[in-house]
PDB file of C-alpha atoms in Angstrom:
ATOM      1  CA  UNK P   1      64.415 -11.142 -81.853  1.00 52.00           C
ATOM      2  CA  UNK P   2      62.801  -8.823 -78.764  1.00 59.00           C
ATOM      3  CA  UNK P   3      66.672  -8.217 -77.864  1.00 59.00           C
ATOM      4  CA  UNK P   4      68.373  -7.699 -80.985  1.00 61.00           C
ATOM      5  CA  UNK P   5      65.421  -5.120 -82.049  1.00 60.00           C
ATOM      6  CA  UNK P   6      65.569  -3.123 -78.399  1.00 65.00           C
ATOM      7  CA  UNK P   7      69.415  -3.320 -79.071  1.00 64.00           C
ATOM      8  CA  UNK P   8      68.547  -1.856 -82.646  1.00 65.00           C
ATOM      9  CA  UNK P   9      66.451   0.941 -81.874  1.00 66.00           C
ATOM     10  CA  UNK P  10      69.106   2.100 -78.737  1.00 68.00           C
ATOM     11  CA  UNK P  11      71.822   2.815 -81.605  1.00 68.00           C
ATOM     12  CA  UNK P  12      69.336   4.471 -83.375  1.00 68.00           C
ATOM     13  CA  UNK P  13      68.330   6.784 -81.071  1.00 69.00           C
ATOM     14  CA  UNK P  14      72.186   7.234 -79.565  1.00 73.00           C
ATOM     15  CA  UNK P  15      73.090   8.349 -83.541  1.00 69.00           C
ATOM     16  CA  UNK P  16      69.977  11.069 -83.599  1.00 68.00           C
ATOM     17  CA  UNK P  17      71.044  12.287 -80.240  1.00 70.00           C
ATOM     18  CA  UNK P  18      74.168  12.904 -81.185  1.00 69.00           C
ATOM     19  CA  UNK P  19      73.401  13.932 -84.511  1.00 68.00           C
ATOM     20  CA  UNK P  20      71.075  16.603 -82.313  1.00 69.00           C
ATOM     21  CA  UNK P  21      73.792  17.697 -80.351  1.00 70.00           C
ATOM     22  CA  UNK P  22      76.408  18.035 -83.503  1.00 68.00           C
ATOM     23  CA  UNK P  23      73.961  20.172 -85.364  1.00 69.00           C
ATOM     24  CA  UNK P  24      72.745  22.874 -82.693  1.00 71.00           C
ATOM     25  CA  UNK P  25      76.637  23.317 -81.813  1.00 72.00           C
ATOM     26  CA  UNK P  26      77.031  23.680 -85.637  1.00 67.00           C
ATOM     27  CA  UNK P  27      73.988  25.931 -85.572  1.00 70.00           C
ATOM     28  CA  UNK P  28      75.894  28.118 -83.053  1.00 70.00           C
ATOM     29  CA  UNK P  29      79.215  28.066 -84.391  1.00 67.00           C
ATOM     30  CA  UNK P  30      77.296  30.485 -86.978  1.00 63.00           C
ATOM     31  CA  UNK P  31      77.182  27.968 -90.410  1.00 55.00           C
ATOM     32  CA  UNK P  32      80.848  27.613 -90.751  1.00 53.00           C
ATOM     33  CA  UNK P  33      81.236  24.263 -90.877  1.00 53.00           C
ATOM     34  CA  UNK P  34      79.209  22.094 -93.572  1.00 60.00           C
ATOM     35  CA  UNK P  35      76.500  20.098 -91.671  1.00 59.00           C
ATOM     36  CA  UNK P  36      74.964  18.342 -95.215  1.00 63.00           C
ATOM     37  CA  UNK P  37      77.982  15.886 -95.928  1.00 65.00           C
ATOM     38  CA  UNK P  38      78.816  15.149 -93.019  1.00 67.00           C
ATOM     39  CA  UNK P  39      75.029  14.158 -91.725  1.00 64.00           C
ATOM     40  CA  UNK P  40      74.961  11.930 -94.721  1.00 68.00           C
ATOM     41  CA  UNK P  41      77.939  10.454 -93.970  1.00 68.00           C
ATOM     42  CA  UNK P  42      76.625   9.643 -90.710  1.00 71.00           C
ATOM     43  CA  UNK P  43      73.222   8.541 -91.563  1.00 70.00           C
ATOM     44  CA  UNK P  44      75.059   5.905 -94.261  1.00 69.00           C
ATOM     45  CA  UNK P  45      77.388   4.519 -91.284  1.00 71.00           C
ATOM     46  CA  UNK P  46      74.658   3.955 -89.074  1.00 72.00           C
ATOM     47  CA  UNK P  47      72.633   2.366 -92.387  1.00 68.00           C
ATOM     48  CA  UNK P  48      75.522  -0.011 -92.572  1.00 68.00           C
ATOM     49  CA  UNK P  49      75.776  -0.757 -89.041  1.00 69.00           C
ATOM     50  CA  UNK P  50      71.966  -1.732 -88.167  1.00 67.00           C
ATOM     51  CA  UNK P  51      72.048  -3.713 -91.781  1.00 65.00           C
ATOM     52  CA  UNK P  52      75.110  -5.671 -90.886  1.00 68.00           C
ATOM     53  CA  UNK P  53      73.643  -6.278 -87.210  1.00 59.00           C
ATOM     54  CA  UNK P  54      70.458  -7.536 -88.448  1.00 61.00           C
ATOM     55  CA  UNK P  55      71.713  -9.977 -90.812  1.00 57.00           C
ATOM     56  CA  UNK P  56      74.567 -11.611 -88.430  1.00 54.00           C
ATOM     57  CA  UNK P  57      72.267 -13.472 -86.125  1.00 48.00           C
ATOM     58  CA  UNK P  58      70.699 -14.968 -88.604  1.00 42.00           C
ATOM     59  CA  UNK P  59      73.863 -16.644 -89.723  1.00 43.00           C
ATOM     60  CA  UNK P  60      75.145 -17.620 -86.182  1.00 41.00           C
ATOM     61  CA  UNK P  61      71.633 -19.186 -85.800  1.00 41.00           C
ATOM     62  CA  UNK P  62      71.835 -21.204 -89.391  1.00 36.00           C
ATOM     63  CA  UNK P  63      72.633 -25.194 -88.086  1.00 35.00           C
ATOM     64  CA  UNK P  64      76.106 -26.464 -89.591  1.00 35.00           C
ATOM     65  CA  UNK P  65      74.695 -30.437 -88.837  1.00 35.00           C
ATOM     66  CA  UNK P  66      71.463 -31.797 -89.547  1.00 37.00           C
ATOM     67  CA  UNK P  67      70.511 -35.130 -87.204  1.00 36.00           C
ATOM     68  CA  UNK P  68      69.947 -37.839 -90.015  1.00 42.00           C
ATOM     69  CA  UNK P  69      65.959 -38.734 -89.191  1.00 41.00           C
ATOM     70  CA  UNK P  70      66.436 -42.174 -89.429  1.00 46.00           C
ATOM     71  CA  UNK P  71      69.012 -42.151 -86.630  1.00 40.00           C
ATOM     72  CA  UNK P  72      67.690 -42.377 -83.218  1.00 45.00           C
ATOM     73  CA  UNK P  73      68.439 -39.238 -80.913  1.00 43.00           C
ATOM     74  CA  UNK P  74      71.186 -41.104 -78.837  1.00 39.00           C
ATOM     75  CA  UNK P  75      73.522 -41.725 -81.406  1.00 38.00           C
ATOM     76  CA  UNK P  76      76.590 -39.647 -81.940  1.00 38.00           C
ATOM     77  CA  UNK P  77      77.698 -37.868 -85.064  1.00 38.00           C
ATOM     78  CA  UNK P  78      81.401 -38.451 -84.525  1.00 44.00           C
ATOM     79  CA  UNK P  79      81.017 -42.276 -84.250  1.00 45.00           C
ATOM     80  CA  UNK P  80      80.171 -43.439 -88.111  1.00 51.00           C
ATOM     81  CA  UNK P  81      77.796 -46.873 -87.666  1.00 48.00           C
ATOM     82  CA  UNK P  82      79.480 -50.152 -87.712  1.00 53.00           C
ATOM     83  CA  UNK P  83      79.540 -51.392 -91.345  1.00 54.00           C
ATOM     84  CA  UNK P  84      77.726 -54.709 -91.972  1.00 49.00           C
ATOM     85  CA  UNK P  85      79.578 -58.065 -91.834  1.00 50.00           C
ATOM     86  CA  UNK P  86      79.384 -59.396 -95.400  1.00 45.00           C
ATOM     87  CA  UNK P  87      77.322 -62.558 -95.841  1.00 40.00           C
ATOM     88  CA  UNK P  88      79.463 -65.441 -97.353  1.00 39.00           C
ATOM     89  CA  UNK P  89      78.222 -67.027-100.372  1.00 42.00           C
ATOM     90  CA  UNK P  90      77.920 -70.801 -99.907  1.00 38.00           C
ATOM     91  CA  UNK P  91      81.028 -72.557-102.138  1.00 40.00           C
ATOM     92  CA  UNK P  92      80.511 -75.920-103.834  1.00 46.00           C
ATOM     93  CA  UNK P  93      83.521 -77.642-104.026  1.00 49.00           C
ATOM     94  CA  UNK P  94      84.241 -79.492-107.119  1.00 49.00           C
ATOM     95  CA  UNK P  95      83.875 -83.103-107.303  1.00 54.00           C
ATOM     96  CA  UNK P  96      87.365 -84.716-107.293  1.00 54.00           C
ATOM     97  CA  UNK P  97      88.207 -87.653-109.293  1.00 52.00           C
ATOM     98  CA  UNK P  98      91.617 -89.071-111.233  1.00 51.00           C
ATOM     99  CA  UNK P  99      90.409 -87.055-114.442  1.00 50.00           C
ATOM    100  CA  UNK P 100      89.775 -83.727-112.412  1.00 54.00           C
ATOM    101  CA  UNK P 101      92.729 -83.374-110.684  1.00 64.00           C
ATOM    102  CA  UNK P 102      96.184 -82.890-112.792  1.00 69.00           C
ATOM    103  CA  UNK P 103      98.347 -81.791-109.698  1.00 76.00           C
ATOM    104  CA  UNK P 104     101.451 -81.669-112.096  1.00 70.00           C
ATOM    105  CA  UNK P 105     100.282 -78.737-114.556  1.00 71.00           C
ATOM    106  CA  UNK P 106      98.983 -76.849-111.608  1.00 84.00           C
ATOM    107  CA  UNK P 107     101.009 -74.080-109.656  1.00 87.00           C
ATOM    108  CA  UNK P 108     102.026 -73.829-106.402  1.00 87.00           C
ATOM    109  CA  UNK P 109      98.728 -71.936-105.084  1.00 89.00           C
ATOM    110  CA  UNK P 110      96.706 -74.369-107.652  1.00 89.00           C
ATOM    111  CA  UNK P 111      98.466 -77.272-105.736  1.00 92.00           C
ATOM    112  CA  UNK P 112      96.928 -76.199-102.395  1.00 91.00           C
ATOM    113  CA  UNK P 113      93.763 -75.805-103.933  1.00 92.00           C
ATOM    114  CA  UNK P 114      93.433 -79.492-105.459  1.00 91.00           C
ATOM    115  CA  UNK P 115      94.938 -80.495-101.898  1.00 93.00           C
ATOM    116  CA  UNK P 116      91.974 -78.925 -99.627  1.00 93.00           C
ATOM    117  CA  UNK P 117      89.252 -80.225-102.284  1.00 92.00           C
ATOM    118  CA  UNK P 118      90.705 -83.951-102.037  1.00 93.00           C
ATOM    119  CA  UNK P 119      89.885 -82.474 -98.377  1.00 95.00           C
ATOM    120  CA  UNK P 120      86.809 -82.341 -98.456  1.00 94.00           C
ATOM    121  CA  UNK P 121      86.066 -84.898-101.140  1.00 94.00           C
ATOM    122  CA  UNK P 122      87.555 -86.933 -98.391  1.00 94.00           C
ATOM    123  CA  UNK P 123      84.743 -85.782 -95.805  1.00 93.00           C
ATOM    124  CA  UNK P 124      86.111 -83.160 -93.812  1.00 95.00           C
ATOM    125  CA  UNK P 125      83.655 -80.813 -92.515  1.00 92.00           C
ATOM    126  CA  UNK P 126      85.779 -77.829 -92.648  1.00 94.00           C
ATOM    127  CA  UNK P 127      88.902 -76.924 -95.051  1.00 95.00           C
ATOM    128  CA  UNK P 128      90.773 -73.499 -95.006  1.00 93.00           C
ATOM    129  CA  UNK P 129      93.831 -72.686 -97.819  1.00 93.00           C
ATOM    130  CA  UNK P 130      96.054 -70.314 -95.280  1.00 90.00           C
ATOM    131  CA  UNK P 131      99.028 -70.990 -97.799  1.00 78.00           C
ATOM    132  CA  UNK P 132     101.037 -67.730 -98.392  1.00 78.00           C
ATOM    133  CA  UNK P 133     103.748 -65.298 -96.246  1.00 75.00           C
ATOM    134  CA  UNK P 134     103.766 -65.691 -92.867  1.00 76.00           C
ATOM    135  CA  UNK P 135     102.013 -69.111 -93.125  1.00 79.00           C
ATOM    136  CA  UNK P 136     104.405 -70.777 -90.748  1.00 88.00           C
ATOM    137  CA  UNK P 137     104.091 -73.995 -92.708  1.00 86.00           C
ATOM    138  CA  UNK P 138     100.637 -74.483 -93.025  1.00 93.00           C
ATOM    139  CA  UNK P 139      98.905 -74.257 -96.550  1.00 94.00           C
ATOM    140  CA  UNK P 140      95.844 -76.265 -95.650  1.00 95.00           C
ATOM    141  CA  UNK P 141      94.041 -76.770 -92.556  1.00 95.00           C
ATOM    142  CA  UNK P 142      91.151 -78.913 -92.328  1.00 96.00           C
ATOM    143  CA  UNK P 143      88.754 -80.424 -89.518  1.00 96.00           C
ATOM    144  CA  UNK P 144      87.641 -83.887 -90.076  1.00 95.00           C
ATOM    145  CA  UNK P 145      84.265 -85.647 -89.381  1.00 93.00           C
ATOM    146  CA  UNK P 146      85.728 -87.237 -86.244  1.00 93.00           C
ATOM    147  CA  UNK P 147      87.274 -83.526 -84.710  1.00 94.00           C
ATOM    148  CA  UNK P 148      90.659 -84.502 -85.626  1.00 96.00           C
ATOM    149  CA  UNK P 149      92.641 -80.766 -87.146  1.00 96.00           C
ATOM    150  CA  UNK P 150      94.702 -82.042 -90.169  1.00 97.00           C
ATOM    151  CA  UNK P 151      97.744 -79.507 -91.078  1.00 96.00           C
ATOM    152  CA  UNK P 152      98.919 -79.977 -94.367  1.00 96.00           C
ATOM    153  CA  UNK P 153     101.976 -78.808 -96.321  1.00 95.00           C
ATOM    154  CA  UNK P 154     101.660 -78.444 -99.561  1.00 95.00           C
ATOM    155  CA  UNK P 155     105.775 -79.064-101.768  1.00 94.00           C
ATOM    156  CA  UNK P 156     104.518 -78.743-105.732  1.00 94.00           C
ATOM    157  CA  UNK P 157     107.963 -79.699-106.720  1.00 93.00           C
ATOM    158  CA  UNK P 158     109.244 -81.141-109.494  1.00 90.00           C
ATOM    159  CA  UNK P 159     110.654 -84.830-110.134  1.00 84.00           C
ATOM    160  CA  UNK P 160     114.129 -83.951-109.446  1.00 87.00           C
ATOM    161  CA  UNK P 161     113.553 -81.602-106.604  1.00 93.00           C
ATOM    162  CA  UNK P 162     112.995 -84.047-103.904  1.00 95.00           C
ATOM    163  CA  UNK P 163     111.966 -82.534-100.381  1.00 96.00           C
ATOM    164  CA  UNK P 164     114.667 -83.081 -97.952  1.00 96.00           C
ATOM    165  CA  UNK P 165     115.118 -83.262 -93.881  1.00 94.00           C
ATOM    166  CA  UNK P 166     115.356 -79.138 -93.487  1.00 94.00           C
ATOM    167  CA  UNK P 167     111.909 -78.643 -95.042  1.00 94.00           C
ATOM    168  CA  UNK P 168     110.855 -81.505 -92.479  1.00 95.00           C
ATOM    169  CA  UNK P 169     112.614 -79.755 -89.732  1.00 95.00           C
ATOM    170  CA  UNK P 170     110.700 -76.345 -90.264  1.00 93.00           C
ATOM    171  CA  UNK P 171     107.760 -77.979 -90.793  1.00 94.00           C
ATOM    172  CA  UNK P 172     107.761 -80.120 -87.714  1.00 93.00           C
ATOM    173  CA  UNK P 173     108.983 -76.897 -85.512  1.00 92.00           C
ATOM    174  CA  UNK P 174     105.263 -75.369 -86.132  1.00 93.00           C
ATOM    175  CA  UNK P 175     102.912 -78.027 -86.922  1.00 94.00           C
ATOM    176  CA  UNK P 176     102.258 -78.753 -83.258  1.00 94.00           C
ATOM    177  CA  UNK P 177     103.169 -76.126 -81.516  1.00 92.00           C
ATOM    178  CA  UNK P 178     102.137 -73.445 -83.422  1.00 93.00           C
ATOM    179  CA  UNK P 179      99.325 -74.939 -85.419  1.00 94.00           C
ATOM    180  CA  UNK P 180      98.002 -77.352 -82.771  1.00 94.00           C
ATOM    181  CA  UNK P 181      97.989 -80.294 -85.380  1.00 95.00           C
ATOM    182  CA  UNK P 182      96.021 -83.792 -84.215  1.00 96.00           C
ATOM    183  CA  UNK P 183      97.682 -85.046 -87.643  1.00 96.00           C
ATOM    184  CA  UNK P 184     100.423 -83.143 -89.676  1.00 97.00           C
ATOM    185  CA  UNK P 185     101.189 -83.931 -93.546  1.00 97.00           C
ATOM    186  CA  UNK P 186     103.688 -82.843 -95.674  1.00 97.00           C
ATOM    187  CA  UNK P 187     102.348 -83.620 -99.288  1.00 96.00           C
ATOM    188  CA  UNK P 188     104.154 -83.734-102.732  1.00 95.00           C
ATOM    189  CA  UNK P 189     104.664 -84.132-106.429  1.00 94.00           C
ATOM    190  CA  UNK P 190     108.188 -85.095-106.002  1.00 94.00           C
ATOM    191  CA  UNK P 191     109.862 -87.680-103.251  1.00 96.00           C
ATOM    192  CA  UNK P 192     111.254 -87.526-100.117  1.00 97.00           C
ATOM    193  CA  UNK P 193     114.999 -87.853 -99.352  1.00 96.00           C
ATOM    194  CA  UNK P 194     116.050 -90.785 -96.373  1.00 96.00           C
ATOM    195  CA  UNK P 195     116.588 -88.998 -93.564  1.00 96.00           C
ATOM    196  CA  UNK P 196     113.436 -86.404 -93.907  1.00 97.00           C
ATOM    197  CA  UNK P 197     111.582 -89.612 -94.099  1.00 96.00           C
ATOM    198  CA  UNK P 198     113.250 -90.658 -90.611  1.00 96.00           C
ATOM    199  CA  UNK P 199     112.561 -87.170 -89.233  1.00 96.00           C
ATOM    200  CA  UNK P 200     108.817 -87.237 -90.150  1.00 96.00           C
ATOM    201  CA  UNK P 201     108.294 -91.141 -88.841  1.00 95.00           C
ATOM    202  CA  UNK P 202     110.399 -89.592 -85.418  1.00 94.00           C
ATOM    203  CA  UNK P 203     107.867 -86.902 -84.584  1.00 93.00           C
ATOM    204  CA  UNK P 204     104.639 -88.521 -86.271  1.00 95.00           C
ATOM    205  CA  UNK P 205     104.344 -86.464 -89.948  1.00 96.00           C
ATOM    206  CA  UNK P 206     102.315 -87.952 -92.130  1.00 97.00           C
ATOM    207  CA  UNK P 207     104.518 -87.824 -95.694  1.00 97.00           C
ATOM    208  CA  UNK P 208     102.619 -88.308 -99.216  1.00 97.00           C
ATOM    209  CA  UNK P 209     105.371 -88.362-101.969  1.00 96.00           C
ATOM    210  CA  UNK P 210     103.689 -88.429-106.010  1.00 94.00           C
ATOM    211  CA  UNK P 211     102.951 -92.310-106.137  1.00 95.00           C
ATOM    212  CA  UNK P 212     101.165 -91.497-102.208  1.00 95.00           C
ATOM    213  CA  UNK P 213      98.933 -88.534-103.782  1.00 94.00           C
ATOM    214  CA  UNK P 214      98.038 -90.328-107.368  1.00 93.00           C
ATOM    215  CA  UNK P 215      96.564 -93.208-104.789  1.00 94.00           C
ATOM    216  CA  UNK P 216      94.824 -90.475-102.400  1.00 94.00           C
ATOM    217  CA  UNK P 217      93.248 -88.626-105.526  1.00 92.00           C
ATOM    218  CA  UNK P 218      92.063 -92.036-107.583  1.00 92.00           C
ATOM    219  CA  UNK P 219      90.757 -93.806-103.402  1.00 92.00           C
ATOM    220  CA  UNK P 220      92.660 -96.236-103.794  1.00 93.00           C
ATOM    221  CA  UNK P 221      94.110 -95.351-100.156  1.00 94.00           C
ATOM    222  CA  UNK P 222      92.547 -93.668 -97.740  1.00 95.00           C
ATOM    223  CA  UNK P 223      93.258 -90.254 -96.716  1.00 95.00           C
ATOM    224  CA  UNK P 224      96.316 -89.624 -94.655  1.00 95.00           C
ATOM    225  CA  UNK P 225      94.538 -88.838 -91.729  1.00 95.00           C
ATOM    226  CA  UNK P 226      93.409 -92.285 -91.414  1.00 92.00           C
ATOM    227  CA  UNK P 227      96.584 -94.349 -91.611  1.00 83.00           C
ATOM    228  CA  UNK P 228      98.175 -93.312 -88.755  1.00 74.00           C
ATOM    229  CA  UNK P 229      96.705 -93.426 -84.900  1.00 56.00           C
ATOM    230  CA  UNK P 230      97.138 -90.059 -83.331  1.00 50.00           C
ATOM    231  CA  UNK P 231      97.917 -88.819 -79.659  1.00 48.00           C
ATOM    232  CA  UNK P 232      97.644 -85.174 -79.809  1.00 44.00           C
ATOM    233  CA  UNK P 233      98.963 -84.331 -76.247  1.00 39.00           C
ATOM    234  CA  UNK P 234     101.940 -86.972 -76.864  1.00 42.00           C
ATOM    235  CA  UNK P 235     103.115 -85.297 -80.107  1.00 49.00           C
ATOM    236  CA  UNK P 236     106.772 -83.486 -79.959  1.00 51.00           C
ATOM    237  CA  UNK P 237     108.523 -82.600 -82.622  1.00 52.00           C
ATOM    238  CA  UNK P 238     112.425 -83.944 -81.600  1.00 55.00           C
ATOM    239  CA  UNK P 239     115.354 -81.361 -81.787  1.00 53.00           C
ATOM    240  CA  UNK P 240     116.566 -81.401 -85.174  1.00 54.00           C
ATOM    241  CA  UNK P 241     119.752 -83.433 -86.398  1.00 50.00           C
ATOM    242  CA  UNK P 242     122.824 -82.133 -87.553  1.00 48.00           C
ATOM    243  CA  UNK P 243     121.417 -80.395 -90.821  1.00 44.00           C
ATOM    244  CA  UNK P 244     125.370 -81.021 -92.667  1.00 41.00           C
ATOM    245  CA  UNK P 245     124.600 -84.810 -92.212  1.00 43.00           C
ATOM    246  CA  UNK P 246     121.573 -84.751 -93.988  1.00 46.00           C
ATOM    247  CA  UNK P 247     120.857 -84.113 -97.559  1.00 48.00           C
TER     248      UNK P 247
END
């Protein structure tokens, strides 16, 4: 404030100087020219000026951001704080039994769904539905008791639609590979035609046609992952066949 009011009182006096000076030479110009209107004029400029000068510091000095007070002094405006990771709510999965489970009148995302909880029924620690575009193959991945990573296709097809060697062949491209499968099942509602049933005993899939899943959901067979002994680092899927030959 010292400054701006020194600054403030210089214009002052620098306007009654040379107010001063324009009235004596007025004064000896002998009265000709009107002094009245034009010293108001001059006192109402200045008026204007110091009123205009005193209020614009206080606007360059008003803060456009106010530090939150919770915040601690370090952190920056610019960088908004990391949202918190959401908490899971613990899922109960259903118990699964021959009258739960109607894998027929389900559709083909309610298929994958009855598939993972047979899953878990079946003790697998963990069991993710991944089923959807872009899935590669995979609709259910599970982890069982002993380690072992089950990859599981999901076909809800219908009793004439029977799952032939191509769907095999895709399957069996990504199962290893891609999904690093200990065991790999293809699971169904319908059959399986002859040669996708050669294909999937050539690279080690697991295949559970309708008569397969009725015995999986009512134990009278054990899961898939237990009927077959798996190699992980020996599993290959083999080139696929001449798809023309194969129906």
């Amino acid at each position: 404030m010292g400054r701006d009011v020194m600054l403030a009182v210089g214009l002052v006096g620098i306007c009654l100087g040379g107010l001063a000076v324009f009235v004596r030479t007025a004064a000896r110009a002998g009265g000709s020219v009107r002094v009245m209107p034009i010293v108001t004029v001059i006192i109402l400029v200045t008026a204007v000026a110091l009123a205009r000068w005193c209020l614009a510091p206080v606007r360059r000095r008003t803060p456009v951001y106010r530090m939150p007070v919770d915040l601690p002094a370090t952190t920056s405006l610019l960088v908004p704080p990391a949202p918190a990771e959401p908490v899971a709510d613990p899922v109960d999965m259903p118990e699964v039994g021959p009258e739960a489970l109607d894998h027929a009148g389900v559709d083909a995302d309610g298929f994958e769904h009855t598939i993972a909880a047979l899953c878990a029924r079946d003790g697998c620690l963990q069991v993710e539905v991944v089923g959807g575009a872009g899935d590669l193959g995979a609709d259910v991945i599970a982890t069982t008791a002993d380690g072992l990573r089950v990859v599981v296709q999901c076909k809800h097809y219908g009793e004439g639609n029977r799952v032939g060697s191509q769907d095999l062949q895709r399957f069996g491209g990504t199962c290893f590979a891609i999904h690093e499968a200990d065991v790999a099942v293809v699971v169904t509602t319908s059959s399986f035609t002859g040669p996708a049933e050669e294909y999937a005993a050539a690279c080690g899939i697991v295949c559970v046609d309708v008569d397969g899943l009725a015995a999986w959901t009512e134990s009278r067979t054990p899961p898939p992952w237990e009927t077959v002994a798996t190699e992980p680092s020996q599993q290959q899927a083999p080139a696929p066949a001449d798809t023309e030959a194969q129906v």
